[in-house]
Coordinates of C-alpha atoms in Angstrom, one line a residue:
X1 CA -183.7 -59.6 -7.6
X2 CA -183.6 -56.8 -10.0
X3 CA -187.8 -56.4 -9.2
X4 CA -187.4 -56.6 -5.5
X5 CA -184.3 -53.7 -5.6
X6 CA -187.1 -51.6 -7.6
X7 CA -190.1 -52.4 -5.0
X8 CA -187.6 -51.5 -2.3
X9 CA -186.2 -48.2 -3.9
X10 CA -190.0 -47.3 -4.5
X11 CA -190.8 -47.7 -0.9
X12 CA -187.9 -45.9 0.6
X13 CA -189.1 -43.0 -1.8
X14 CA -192.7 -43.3 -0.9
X15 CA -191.5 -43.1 2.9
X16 CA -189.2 -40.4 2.5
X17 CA -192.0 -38.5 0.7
X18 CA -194.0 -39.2 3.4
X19 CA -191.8 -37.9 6.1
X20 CA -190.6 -35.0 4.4
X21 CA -194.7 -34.0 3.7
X22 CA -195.3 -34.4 7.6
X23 CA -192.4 -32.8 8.4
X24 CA -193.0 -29.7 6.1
X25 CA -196.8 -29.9 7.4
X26 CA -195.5 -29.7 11.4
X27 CA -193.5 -26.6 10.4
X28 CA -196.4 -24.7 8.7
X29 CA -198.4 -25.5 11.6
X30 CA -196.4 -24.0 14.2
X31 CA -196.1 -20.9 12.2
X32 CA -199.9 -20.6 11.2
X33 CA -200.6 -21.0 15.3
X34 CA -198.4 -18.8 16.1
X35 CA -199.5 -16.2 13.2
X36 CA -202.9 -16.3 14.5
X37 CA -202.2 -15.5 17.7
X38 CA -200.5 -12.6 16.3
X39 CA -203.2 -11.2 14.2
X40 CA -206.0 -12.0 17.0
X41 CA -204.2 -9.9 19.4
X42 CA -204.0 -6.6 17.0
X43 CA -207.1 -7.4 15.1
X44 CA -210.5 -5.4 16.3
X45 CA -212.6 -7.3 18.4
X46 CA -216.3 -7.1 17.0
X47 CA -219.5 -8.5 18.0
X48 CA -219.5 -12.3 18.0
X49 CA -223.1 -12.4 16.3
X50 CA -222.7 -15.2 12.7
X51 CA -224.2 -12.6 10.4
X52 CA -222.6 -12.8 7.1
X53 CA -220.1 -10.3 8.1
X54 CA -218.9 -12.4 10.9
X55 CA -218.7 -15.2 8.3
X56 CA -216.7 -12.8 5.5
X57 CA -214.4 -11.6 8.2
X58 CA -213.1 -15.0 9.6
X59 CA -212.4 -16.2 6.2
X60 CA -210.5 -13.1 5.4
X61 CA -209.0 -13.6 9.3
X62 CA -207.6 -17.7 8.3
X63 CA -206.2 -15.9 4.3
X64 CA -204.3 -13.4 6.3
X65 CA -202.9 -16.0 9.1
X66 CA -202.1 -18.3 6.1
X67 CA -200.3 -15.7 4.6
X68 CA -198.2 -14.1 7.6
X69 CA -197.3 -17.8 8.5
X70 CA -195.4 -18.0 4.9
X71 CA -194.4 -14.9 5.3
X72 CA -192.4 -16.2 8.5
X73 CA -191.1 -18.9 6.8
X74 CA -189.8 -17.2 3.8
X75 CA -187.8 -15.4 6.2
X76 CA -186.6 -18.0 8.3
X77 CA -186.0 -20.4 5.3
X78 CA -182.8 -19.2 4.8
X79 CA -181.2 -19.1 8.4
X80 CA -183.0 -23.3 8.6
X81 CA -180.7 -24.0 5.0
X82 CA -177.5 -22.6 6.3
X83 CA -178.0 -24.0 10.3
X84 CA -178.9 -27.3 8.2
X85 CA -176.3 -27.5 6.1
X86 CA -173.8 -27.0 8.7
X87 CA -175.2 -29.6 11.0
X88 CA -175.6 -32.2 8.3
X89 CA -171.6 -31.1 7.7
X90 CA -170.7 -31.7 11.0
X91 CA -172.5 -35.2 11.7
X92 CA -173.0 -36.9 8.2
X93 CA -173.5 -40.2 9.5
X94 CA -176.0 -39.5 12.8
X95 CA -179.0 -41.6 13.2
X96 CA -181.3 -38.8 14.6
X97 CA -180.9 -35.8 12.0
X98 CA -181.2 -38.6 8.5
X99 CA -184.8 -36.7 8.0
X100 CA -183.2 -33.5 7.6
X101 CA -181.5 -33.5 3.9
X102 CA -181.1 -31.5 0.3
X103 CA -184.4 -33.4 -0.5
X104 CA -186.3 -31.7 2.1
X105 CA -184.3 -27.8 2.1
X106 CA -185.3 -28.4 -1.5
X107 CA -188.5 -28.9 -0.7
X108 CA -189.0 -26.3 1.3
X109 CA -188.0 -23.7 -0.5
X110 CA -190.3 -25.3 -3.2
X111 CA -193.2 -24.8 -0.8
X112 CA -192.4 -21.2 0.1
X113 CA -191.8 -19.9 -3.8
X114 CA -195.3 -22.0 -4.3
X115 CA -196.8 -20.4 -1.4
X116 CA -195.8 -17.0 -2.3
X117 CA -197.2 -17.2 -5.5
X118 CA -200.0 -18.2 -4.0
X119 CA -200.3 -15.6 -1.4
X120 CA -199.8 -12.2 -3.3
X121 CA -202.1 -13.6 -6.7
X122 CA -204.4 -15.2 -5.1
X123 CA -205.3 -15.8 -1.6
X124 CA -205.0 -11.8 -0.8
X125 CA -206.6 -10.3 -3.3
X126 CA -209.8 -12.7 -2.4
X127 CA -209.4 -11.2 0.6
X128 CA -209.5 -7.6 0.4
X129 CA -212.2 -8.2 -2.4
X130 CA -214.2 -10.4 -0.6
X131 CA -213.9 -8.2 2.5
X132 CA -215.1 -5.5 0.6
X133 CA -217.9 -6.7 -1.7
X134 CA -221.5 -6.5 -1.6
X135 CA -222.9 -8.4 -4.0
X136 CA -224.0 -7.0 -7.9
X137 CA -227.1 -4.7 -8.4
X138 CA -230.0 -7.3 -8.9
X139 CA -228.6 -10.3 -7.4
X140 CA -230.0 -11.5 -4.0
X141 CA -227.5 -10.5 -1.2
X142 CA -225.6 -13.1 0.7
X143 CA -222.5 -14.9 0.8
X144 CA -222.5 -16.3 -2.9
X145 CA -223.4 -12.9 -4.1
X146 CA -220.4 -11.2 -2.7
X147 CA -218.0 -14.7 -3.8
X148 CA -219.5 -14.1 -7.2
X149 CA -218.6 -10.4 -7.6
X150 CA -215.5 -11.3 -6.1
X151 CA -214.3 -13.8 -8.7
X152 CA -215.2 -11.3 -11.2
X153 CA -212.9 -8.6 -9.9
X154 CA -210.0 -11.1 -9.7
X155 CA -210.4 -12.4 -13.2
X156 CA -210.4 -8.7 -14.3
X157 CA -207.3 -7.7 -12.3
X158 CA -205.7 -10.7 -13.7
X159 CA -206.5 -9.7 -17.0
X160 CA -205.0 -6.2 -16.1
X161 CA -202.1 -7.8 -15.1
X162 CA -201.8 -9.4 -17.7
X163 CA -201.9 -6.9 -20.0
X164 CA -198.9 -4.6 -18.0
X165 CA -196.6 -7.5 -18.2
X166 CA -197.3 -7.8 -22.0
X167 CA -196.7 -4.4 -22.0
X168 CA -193.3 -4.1 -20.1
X169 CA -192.2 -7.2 -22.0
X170 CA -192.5 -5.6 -25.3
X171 CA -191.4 -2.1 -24.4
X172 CA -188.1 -4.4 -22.4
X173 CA -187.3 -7.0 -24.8
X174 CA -189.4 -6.7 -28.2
X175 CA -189.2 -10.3 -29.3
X176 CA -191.1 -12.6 -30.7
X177 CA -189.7 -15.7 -28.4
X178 CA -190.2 -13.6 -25.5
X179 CA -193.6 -12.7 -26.2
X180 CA -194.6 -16.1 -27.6
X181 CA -194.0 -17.4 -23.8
X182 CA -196.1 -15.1 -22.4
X183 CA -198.9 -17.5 -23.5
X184 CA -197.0 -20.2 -21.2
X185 CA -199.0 -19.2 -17.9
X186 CA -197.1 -21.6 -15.2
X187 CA -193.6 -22.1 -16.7
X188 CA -193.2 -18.4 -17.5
X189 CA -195.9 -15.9 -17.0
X190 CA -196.5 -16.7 -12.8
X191 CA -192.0 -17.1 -12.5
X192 CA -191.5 -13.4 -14.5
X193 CA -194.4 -11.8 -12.7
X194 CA -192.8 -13.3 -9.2
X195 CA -189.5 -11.7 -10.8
X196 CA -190.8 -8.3 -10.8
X197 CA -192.3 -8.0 -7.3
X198 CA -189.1 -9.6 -5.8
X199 CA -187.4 -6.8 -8.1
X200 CA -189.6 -4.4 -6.2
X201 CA -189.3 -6.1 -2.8
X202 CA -185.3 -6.0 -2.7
X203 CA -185.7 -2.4 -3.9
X204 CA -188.2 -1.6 -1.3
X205 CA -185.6 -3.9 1.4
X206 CA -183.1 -1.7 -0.1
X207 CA -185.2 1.3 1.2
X208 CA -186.5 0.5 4.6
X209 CA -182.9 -1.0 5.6
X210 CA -181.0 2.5 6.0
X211 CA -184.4 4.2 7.6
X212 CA -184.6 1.0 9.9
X213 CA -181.2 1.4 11.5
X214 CA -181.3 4.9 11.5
X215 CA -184.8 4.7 13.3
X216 CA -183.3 2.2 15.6
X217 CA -180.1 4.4 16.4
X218 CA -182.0 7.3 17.0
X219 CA -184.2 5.6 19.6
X220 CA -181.0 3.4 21.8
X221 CA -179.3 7.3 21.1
X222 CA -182.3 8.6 23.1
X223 CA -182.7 6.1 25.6
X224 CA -178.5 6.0 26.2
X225 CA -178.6 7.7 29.2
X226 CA -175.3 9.2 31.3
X227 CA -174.6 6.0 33.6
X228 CA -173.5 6.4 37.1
X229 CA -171.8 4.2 38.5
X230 CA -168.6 4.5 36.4
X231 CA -168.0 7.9 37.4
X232 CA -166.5 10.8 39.9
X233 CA -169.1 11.1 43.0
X234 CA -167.7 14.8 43.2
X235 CA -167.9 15.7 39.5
X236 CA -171.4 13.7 39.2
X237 CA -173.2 15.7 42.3
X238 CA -171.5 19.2 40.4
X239 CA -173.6 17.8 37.0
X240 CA -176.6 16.7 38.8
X241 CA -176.9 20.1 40.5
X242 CA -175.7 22.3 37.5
X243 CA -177.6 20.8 35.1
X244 CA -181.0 19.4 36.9
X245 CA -183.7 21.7 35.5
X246 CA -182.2 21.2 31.7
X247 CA -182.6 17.2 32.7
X248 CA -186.2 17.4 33.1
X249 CA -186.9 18.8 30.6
X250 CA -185.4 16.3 28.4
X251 CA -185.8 13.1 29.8
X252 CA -189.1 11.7 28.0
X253 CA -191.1 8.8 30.1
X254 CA -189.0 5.9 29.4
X255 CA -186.1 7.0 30.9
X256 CA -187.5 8.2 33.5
X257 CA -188.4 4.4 34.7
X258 CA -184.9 3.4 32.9
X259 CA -183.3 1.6 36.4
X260 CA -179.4 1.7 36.5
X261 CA -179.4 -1.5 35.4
X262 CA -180.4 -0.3 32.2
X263 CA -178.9 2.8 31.7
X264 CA -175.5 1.4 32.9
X265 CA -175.7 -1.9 30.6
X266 CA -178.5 -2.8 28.6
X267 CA -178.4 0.4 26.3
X268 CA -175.1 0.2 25.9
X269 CA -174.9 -3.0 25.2
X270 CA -177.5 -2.9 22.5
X271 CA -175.7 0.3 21.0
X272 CA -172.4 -1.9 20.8
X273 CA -174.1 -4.4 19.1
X274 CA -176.1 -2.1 16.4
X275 CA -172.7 -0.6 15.6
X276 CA -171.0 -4.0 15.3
X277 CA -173.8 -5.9 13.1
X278 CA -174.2 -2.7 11.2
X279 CA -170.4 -2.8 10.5
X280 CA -170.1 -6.0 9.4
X281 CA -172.6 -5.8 7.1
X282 CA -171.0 -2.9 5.4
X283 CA -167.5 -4.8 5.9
X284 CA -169.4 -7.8 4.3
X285 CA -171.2 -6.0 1.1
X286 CA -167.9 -4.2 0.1
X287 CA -166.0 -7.5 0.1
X288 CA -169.0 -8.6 -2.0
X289 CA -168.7 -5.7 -4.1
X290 CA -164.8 -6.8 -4.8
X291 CA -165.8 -10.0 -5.4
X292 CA -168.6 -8.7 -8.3
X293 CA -165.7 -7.3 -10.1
X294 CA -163.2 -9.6 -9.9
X295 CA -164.9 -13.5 -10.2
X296 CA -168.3 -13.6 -12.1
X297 CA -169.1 -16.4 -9.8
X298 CA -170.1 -14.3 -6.9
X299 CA -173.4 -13.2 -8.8
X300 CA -176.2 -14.1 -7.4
X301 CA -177.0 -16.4 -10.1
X302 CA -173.6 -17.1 -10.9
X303 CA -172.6 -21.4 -10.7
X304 CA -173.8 -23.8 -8.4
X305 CA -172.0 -24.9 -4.9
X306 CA -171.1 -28.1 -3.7
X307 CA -174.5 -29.5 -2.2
X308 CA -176.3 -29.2 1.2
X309 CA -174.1 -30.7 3.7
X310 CA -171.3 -31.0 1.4
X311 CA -168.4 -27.9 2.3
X312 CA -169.4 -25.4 5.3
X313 CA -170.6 -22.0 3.3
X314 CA -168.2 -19.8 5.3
X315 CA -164.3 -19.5 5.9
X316 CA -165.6 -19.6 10.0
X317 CA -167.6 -22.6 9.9
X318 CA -170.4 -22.8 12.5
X319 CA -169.4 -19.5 13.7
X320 CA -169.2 -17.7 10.5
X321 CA -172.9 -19.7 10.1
X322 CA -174.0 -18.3 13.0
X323 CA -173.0 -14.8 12.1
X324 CA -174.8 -15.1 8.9
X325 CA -177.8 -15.8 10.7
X326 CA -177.9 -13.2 12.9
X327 CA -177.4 -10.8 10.7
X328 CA -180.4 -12.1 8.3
X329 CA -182.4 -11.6 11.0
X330 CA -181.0 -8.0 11.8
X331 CA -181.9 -6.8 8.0
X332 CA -184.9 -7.8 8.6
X333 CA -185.8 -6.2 11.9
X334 CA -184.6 -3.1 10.2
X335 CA -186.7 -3.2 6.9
X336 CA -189.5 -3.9 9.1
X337 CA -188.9 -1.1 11.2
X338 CA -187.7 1.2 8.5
X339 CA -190.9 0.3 7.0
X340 CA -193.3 1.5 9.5
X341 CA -190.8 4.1 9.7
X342 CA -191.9 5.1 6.2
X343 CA -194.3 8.3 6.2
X344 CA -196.2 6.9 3.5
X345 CA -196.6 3.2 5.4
X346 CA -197.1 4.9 8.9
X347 CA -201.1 4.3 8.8
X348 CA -200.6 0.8 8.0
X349 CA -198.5 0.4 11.8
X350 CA -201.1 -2.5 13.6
X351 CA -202.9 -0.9 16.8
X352 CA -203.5 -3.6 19.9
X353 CA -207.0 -4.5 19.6
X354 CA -207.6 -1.8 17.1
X355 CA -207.3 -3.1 13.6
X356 CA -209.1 -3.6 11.1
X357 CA -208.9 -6.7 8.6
X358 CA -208.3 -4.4 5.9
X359 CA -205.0 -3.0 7.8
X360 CA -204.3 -6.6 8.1
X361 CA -204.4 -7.7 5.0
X362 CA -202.3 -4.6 4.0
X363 CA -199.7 -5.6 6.7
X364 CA -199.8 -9.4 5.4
X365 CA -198.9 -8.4 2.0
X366 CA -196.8 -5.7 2.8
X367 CA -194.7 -8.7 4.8
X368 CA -194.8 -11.2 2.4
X369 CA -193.5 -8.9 -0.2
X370 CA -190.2 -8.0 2.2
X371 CA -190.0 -11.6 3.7
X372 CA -189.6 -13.2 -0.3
X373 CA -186.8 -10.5 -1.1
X374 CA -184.8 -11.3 1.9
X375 CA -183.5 -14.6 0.7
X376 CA -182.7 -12.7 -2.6
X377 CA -181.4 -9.6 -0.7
X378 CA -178.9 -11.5 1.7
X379 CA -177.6 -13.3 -1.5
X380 CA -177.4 -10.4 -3.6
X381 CA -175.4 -8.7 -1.1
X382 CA -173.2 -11.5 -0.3
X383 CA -174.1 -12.0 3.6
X384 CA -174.4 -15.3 2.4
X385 CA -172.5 -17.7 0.0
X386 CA -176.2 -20.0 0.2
X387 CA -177.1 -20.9 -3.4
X388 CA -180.5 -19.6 -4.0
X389 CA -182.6 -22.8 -4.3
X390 CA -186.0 -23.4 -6.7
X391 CA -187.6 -19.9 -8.1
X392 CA -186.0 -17.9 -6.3
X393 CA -182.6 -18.6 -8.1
X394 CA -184.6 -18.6 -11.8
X395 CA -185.0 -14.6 -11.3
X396 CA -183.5 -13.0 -14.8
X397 CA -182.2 -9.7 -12.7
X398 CA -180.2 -11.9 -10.7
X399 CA -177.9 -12.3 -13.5
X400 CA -177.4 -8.5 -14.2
X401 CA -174.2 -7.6 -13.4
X402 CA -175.3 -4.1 -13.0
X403 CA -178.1 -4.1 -11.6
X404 CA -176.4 -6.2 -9.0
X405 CA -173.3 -3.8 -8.4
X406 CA -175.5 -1.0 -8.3
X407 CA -177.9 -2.8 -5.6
X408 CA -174.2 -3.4 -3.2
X409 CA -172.8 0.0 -4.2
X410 CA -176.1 2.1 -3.2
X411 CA -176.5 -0.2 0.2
X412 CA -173.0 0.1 1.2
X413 CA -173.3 4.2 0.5
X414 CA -176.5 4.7 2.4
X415 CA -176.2 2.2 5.0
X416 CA -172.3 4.2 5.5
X417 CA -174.3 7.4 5.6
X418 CA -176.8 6.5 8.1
X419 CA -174.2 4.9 10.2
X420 CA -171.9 8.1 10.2
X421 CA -175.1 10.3 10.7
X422 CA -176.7 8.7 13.8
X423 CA -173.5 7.6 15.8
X424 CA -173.2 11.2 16.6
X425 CA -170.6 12.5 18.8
X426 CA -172.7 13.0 21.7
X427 CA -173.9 9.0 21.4
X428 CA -170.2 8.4 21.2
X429 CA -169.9 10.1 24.3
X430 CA -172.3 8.7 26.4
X431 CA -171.2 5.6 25.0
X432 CA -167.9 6.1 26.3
X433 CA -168.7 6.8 29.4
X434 CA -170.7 4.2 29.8
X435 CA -167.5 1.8 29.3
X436 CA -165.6 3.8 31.4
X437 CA -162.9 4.7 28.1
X438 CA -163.8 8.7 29.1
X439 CA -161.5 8.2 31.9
X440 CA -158.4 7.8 29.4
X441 CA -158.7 10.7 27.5
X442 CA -159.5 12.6 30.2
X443 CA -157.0 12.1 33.0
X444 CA -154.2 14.5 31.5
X445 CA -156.8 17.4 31.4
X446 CA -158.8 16.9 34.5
X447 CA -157.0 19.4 36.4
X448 CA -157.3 22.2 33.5
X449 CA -161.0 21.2 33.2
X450 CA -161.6 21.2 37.2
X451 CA -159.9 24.8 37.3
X452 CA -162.2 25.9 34.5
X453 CA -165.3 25.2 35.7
X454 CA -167.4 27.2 37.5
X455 CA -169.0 26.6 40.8
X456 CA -173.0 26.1 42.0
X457 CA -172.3 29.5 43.5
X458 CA -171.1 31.2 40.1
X459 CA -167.3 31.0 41.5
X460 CA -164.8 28.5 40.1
X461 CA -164.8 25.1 41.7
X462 CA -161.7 24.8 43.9
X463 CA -159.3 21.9 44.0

């Protein structure tokens, strides 16, 4: 009996390996399709001939879409842990939803650290060097010519590398243990290197965030135009004709074409929602900033939670989930945008049909470097209560309890800033208006406000 319990336990573990592999492989390939359609629709279109260049180009072409379809799962790997670990909460015993477990969230995030890794060492920099080689003086020309010179170039940026990690590792933490596990190239070398770019990509996240949403209130400012339908037909043909010529001038192409539909509720709207996701992040980070100084286990790297599918991660539930989500994805629509906001990233901003693999591969890495820190960044800030799961939760920084304050206090302060900056009284204004709230704050002083006004004519306007 004892022999057929352990043939049974071994099958129902091979099956489950097996599911949770085909699963894993479904999801990548949905990402790498739709990452390749991506790429093919900014990437220059050349000449279809198979020279070697063609051949060079399309291997750089599938590196890149391997690489932006991790990127997309590094950043939705943490909204797909949360929605799971609700769902497997709300219906622990369902039939449909038994292939969706810790085993496989574990898995995944596995996968995406692996990935990464894989990514930003590897596959990229065989890439760019590939895409750029020639092939040694001497050597006939051709494809293995320009592999050769580009394994050569890896090994010696890997041995440069090398050599600044030593370097910050002894100038950091001058011991002999620590420099002793240098030598271990998986267990410790690959994690502590992966440690230091996610360093670098929170503090780069931490960056692009504020320019993001100030680039993002600056455009729905512009675009909020004075609605119409909300207001005074006498006082709005007195504005029209006062103030046409100064309209012109200002209104740009965009809103121009803006219909009324628009201008009298899809700006708005988005404005409304900018200023409430943007608020509760703030709301959310100084609560987290609290919590830093008052429990030790609201560190990033602090103890362990209950489980996947265990206890719901927020006091909400499914809507406090939810929320979580949404605002993941909002932080990272506005370090992307804040990025090519950047002056110094502007040239790297992809062109319809007009760039070229090197820009690509720029972009790829650019993306996988902000997509790995957003798991980290979320945490860190305490959007979420999700235990970081496989490398990304080994990160030594993590468990600096300054560096971590510092990280919430400076995103709270500039995030406040740009908020305070952007929402500008005249935004507020045409905001206002646009809900209809000027008419309550303005009904006592209409008819000192009609009398002061001056007519088309030059006279005062008469009652």
């Amino acid at each position: 009996m004892e022999g057929q319990d352990e043939v049974s336990a071994r099958e129902q573990h091979f099956h489950s390996q097996v599911r949770e592999s085909t699963i894993c492989f479904l999801l990548f390939a949905i990402l790498y399709v739709v990452s390749y359609f991506i790429i093919t629709r900014y990437k220059r279109k050349s000449d279809e001939q198979e020279d070697e260049d063609a051949i060079v180009n399309r291997i750089s072409l599938f590196l890149s879409t391997f690489t932006l379809a991790v990127s997309a799962g590094a950043v939705l790997l943490l909204p797909f842990s949360i929605i799971s670990n609700e769902i497997l909460l709300s219906f622990p015993q369902s039939y449909y939803i038994q292939w969706l477990n810790g085993s496989l969230i574990h898995g995944l995030w596995n996968l995406a650290s692996l990935f990464s890794n894989l990514c930003l060492f590897v596959l990229m920099p065989f890439a760019f060097f590939f895409l750029e080689s020639e092939g040694f003086a001497g050597l006939k020309k051709g494809i293995r010519a320009r592999i050769l010179e580009t394994l050569v170039m890896l090994l010696l940026l890997a041995l440069l590398i090398l050599g600044i990690v030593w370097v910050a590792s002894a100038l950091i933490d001058n011991d002999a243990a620590s420099m002793e596990s240098l030598y271990d190239l998986w267990e410790f070398y690959l994690p502590y290197l992966y440690s230091c770019i996610s360093l670098m990509g929170c503090l780069l996240l931490l960056l692009c965030t504020p320019v993001g949403l100030s680039r993002m209130f600056t455009v729905m400012g512009q675009l909020l135009v004075k609605p119409t339908i909300l207001e005074d037909l006498d006082e709005q043909i007195y504005i029209i004709t006062l103030e046409e010529e100064a309209l012109q001038r200002r209104l740009n192409e965009r809103r121009k074409k803006a219909s009324a539909w628009e201008r009298n509720l899809v700006y708005p709207a988005v404005m409304i929602l900018l200023l409430i996701q943007t608020s509760i992040s703030v709301l959310l980070v100084a609560c987290n900033i609290l919590c830093l100084l008052v429990d030790e286990t609201a560190m990033p790297k602090g103890t362990r939670g209950p489980g996947i599918g265990n206890a719901s991660l927020s006091t909400f539930g499914f809507v406090g989930a939810a929320l979580e989500i949404i605002l993941i994805f909002y932080l990272m629509v506005s370090s992307v945008v804040g990025f090519y906001s950047l002056r110094f990233f502007g040239n790297f901003t992809p062109k319809k049909d007009d760039t070229t693999m090197t820009k690509i591969i720029g972009n790829c890495v650019s993306l996988l470097v902000l997509s790995s820190a957003l798991p980290v960044m979320s945490r860190t800030l305490g959007i979420t209560r999700f235990d970081l799961l496989g490398d990304f939760g080994r990160f030594n920084w993590l468990g600096n309890f300054y560096i971590v304050l510092s990280y919430n206090l400076l995103f709270a302060i500039v995030t406040t800033l740009c908020l305070v900056r952007k929402f500008t009284s005249a935004v507020r204004e045409e905001l206002f208006k646009a809900l209809g709230l000027h008419k309550l704050h303005l009904s006592n002083t209409s008819r000192d406000s009609e009398t002061a006004k001056p007519s088309v004519n030059g006279h005062q306007k008469a009652l």
